[in-house]
XYZ file of C-alpha atoms in Angstrom:
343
model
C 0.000 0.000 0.000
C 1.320 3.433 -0.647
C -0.225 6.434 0.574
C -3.394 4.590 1.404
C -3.506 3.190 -2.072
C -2.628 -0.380 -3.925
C 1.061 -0.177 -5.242
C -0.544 -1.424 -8.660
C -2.953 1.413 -8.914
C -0.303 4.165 -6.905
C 1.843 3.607 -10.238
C -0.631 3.838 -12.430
C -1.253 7.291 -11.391
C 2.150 7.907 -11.430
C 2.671 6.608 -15.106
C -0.754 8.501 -16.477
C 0.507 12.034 -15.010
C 4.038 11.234 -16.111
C 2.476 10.666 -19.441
C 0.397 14.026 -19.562
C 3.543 15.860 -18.625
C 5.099 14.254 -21.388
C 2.312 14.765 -23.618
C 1.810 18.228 -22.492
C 5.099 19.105 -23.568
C 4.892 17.647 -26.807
C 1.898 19.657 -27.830
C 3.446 23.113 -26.752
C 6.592 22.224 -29.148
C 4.329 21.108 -32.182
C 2.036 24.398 -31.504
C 4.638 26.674 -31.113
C 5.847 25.204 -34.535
C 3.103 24.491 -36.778
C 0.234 27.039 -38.532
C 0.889 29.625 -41.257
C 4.143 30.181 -40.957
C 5.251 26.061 -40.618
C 9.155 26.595 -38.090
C 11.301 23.406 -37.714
C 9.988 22.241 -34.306
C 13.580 20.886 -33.052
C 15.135 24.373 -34.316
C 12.691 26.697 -31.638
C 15.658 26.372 -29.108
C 18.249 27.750 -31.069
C 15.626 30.215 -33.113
C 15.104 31.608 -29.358
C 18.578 31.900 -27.935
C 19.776 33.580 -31.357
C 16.899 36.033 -30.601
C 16.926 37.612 -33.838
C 15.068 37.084 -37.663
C 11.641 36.585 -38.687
C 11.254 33.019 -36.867
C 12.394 34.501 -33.877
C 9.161 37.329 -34.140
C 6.739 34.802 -35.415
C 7.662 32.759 -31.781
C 7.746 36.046 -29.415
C 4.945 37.800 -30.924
C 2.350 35.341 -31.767
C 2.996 31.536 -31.079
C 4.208 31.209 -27.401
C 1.813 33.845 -26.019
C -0.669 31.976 -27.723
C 0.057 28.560 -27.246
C 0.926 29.292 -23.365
C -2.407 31.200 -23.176
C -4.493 28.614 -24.628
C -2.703 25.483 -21.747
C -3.727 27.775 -19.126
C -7.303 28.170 -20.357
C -7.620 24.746 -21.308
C -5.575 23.671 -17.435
C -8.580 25.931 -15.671
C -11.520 25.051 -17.480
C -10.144 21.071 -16.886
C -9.616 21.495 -13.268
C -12.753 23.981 -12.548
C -15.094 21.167 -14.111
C -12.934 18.228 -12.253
C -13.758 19.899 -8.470
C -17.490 21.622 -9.391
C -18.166 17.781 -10.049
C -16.504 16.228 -6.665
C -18.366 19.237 -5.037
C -21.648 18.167 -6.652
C -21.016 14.847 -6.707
C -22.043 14.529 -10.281
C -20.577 13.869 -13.493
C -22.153 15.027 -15.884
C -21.488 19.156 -14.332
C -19.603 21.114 -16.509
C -19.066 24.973 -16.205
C -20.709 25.792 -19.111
C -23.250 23.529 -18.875
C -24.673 24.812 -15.532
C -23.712 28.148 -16.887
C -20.606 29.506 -14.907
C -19.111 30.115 -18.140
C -22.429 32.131 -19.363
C -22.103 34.133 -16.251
C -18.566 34.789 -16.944
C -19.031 35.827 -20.554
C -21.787 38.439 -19.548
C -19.441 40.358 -16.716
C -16.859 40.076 -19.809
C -19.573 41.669 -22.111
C -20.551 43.943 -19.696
C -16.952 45.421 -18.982
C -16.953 45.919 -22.942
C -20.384 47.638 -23.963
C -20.811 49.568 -21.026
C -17.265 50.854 -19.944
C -15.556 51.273 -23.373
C -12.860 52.948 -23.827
C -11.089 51.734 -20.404
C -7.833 51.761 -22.209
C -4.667 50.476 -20.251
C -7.060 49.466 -17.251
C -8.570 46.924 -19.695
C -6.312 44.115 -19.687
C -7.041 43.561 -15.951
C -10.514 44.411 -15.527
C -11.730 42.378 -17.755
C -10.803 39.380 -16.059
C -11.761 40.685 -12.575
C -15.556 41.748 -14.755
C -15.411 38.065 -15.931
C -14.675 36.470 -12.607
C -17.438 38.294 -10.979
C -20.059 37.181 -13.645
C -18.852 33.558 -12.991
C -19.189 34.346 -9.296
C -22.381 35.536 -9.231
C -24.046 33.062 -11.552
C -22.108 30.071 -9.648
C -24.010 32.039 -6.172
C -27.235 31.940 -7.589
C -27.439 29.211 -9.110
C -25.945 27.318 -5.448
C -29.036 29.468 -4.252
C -31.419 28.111 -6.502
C -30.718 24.572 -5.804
C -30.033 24.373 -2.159
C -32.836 22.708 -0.264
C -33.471 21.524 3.901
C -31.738 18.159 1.979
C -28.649 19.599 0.190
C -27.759 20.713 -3.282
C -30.504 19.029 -5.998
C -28.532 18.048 -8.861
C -31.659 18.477 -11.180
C -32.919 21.485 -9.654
C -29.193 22.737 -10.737
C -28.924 21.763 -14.062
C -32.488 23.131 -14.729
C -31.543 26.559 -13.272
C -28.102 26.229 -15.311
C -30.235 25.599 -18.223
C -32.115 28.843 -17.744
C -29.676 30.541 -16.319
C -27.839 29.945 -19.696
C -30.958 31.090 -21.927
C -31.192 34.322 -19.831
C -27.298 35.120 -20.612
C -27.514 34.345 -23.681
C -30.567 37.145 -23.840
C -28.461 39.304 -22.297
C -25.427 39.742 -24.344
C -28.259 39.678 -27.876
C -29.076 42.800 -26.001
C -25.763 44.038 -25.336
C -25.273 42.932 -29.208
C -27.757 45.150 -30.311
C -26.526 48.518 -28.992
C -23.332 47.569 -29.501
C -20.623 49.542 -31.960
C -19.147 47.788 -34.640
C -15.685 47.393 -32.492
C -17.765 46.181 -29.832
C -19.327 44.367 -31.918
C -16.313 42.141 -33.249
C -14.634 41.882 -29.607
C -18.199 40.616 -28.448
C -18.083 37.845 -31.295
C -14.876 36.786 -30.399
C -16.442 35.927 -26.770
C -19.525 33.919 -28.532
C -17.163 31.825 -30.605
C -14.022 31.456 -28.621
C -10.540 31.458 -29.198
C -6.684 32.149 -28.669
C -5.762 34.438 -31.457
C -6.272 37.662 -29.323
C -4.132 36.225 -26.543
C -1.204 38.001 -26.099
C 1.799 38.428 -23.258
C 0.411 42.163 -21.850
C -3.668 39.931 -21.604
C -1.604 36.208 -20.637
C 0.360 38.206 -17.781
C -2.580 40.413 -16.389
C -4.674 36.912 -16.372
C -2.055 34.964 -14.911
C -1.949 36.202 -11.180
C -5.511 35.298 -11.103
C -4.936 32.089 -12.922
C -2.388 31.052 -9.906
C -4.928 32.023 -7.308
C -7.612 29.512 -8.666
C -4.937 26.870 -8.857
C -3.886 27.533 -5.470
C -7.501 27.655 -4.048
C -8.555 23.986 -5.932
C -5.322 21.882 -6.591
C -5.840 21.764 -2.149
C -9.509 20.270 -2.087
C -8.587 16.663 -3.056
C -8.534 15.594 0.473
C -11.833 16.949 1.531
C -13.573 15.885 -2.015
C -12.153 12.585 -1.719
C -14.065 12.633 1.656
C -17.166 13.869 0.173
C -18.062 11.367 -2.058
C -18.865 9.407 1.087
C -21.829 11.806 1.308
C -22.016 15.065 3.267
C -22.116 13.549 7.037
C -19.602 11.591 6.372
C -17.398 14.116 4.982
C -18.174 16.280 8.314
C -17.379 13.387 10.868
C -13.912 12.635 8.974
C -13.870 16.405 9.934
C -14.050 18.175 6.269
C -15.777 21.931 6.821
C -18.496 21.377 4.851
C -19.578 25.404 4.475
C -15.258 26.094 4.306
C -15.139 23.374 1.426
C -17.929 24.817 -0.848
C -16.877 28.863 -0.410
C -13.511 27.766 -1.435
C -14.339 25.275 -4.310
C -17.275 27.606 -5.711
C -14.901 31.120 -5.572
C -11.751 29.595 -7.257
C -14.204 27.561 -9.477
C -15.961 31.217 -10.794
C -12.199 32.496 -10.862
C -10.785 29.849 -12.898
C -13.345 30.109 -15.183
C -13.601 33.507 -15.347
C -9.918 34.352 -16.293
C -10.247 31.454 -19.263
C -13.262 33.390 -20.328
C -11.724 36.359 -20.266
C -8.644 35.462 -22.171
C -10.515 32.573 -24.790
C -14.381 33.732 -24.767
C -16.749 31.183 -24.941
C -14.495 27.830 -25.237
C -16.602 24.325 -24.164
C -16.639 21.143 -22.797
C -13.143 21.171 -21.644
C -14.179 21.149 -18.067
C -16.516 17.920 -18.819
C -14.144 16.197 -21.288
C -10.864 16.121 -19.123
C -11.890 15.059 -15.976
C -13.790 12.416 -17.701
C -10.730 11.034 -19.837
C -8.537 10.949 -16.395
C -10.958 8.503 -14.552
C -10.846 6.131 -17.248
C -7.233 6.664 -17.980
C -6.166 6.400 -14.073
C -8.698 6.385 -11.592
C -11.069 9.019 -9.576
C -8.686 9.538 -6.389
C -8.859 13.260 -6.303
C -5.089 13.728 -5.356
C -4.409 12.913 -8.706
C -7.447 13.959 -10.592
C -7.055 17.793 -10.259
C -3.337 17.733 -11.279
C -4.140 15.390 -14.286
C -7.653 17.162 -15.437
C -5.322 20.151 -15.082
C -2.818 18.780 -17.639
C -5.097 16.980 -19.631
C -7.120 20.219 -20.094
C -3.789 22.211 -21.007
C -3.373 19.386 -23.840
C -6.788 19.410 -25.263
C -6.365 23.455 -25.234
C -3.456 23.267 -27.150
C -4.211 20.667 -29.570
C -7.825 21.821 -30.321
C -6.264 25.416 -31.194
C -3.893 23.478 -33.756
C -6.300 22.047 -35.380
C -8.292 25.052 -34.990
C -5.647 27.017 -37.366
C -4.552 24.638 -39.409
C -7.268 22.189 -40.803
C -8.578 25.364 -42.941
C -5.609 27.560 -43.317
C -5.224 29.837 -44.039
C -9.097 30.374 -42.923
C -8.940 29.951 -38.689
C -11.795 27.667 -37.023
C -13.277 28.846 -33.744
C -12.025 26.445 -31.026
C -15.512 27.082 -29.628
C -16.494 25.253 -32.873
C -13.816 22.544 -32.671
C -14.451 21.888 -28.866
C -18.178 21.269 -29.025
C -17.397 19.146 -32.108
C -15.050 17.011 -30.019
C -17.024 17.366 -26.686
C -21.067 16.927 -27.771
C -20.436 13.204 -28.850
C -18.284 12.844 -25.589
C -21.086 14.170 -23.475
C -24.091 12.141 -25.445
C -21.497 9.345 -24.411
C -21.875 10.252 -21.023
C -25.592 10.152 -20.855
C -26.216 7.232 -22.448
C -23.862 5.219 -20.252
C -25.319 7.463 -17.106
C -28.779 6.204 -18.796
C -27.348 2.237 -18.782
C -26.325 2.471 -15.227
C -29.291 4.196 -13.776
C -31.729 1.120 -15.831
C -28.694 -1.911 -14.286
C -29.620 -0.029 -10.865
């Protein structure tokens, strides 16, 4: 036994994550090196340290901010949807899907209709704009669905359903009296993508990024707990109320900084979690580091393809995402559907 697990299953965990690191790496190179401009992926190294040449700008200017921008995204999104589902105790939540993400996108559209014009103050409001539209629609929605009994998980996804259908009412509106800038910037939120990342929007979103890390990668314990149910969780001595501030606020800020710097990207927070369970196992300790990584791979490998199946033409990620992710989730239901008929 190792650290209260089989030895067998201990390396397994250890061999999956190795593999994602692995893997993780391997996508960065091959994004940094493929699109429009195709760079020698082995030569990036020596492109970098020469620091000079039109390589060297297509790297500093465009590629790394973006490819580094879209693992983060795709790292918070993964581990956001990983711990909303340990805290609900359901897999089929997703922050989009119960409309965290919707929430997000309407304090982003918001910050750009109604206080244009915010110049150098931009780049870090409109994270802080995003986070608090995740927050609040994460808030209510908790609101909505808490009953004498708990959190009902259908009363949740009902309200996220609605929740999602009043958003997206809300930014049509915002549409309408928008300019034409406005206009485009509130498009790119709809569709979702990396190509406006870049270093001055990755490093304002970044501080925030490391705060959500910090605040989830240190529930495992007390999720792990939690699946027992929610008395048993609070005799082993988890703080219940503690647990779900904490998991709920870095959740909202997680997903509000990938919002903010991507727009409307989906089904990266089902997906990843999802794919780590039947890759490893659903011991949190390792889930939230793996979703994490797993996320950051599916990020950077959807944005790939995303410019370079069509090129020189650029695919939405949203687009490619929800292509990649809707059969995933009908996947889902059908073998929640099998389970719930065995039962």
């Amino acid at each position: 036994m190792t650290r209260g697990l089989p030895l067998g299953r201990f390396r397994r965990y250890r061999l999956v994550l190795l593999g994602l690191v692995l893997l993780l790496a391997l996508a960065l190179l091959l994004g940094a090196a493929l699109g429009a401009y195709p760079i020698p992926p082995f030569s990036i190294p020596g492109i970098l340290l020469k620091g000079e040449g039109v390589e060297y700008q297509v790297l500093t200017a465009l590629r790394l901010p973006r490819v580094l921008g879209s693992a983060l995204v795709g790292a918070l999104l993964a581990l956001s949807g990983a711990v909303l589902q340990g805290l609900f105790r359901n897999p089929l939540v997703d922050p989009g899907l119960i409309g965290v993400s919707s929430g997000a996108a309407l304090g982003a559209a918001i910050f750009i209709v109604v206080l244009p014009g915010a110049g150098a103050l931009e780049v870090y409001a409109l994270p802080l704009f995003a986070f608090l539209g995740g927050l609040l629609a994460t808030h209510l929605l908790w609101r909505l669905a808490q009953t004498p009994w708990g959190v009902q998980v259908s009363v949740l996804l009902l309200s996220g359903i609605a929740l999602n259908a009043l958003v997206g009412a809300g930014i049509g509106l915002l549409t309408f009296v928008a300019s034409e800038q406005e206009l485009r910037s509130l498009t790119f939120w709809t569709l979702g993508g990396f190509s406006a990342i870049t270093w001055h929007l990755l490093l304002a979103g970044l501080p925030f990024g490391l705060l959500a890390f910090l605040l989830l990668l240190h529930l495992a314990r007390p999720l792990n707990a939690l699946v027992l149910g929610e008395r048993e969780a609070f005799h082993l001595g988890v703080d219940l109320e503690a647990l779900k501030r904490r998991a709920v606020a870095g959740a909202a800020l997680g997903v509000g900084v990938a919002v903010a710097l991507a727009g409307g990207v989906g089904f990266l927070g089902l997906v990843a979690p999802h794919l780590f369970r039947l890759l490893a196992g659903p011991d949190h300790r390792y889930l939230l580091p793996g979703a994490a990584l797993l996320g950051a791979v599916l990020a950077v490998t959807a944005d790939l393809l995303a410019r370079t199946l069509a090129a020189p033409a650029e695919i939405p990620v949203g687009v490619v995402t929800a292509c990649l992710g809707g059969p995933f989730f009908l996947y889902l239901v059908l073998r929640y559907k099998r389970e719930v008929f065995r039962a």
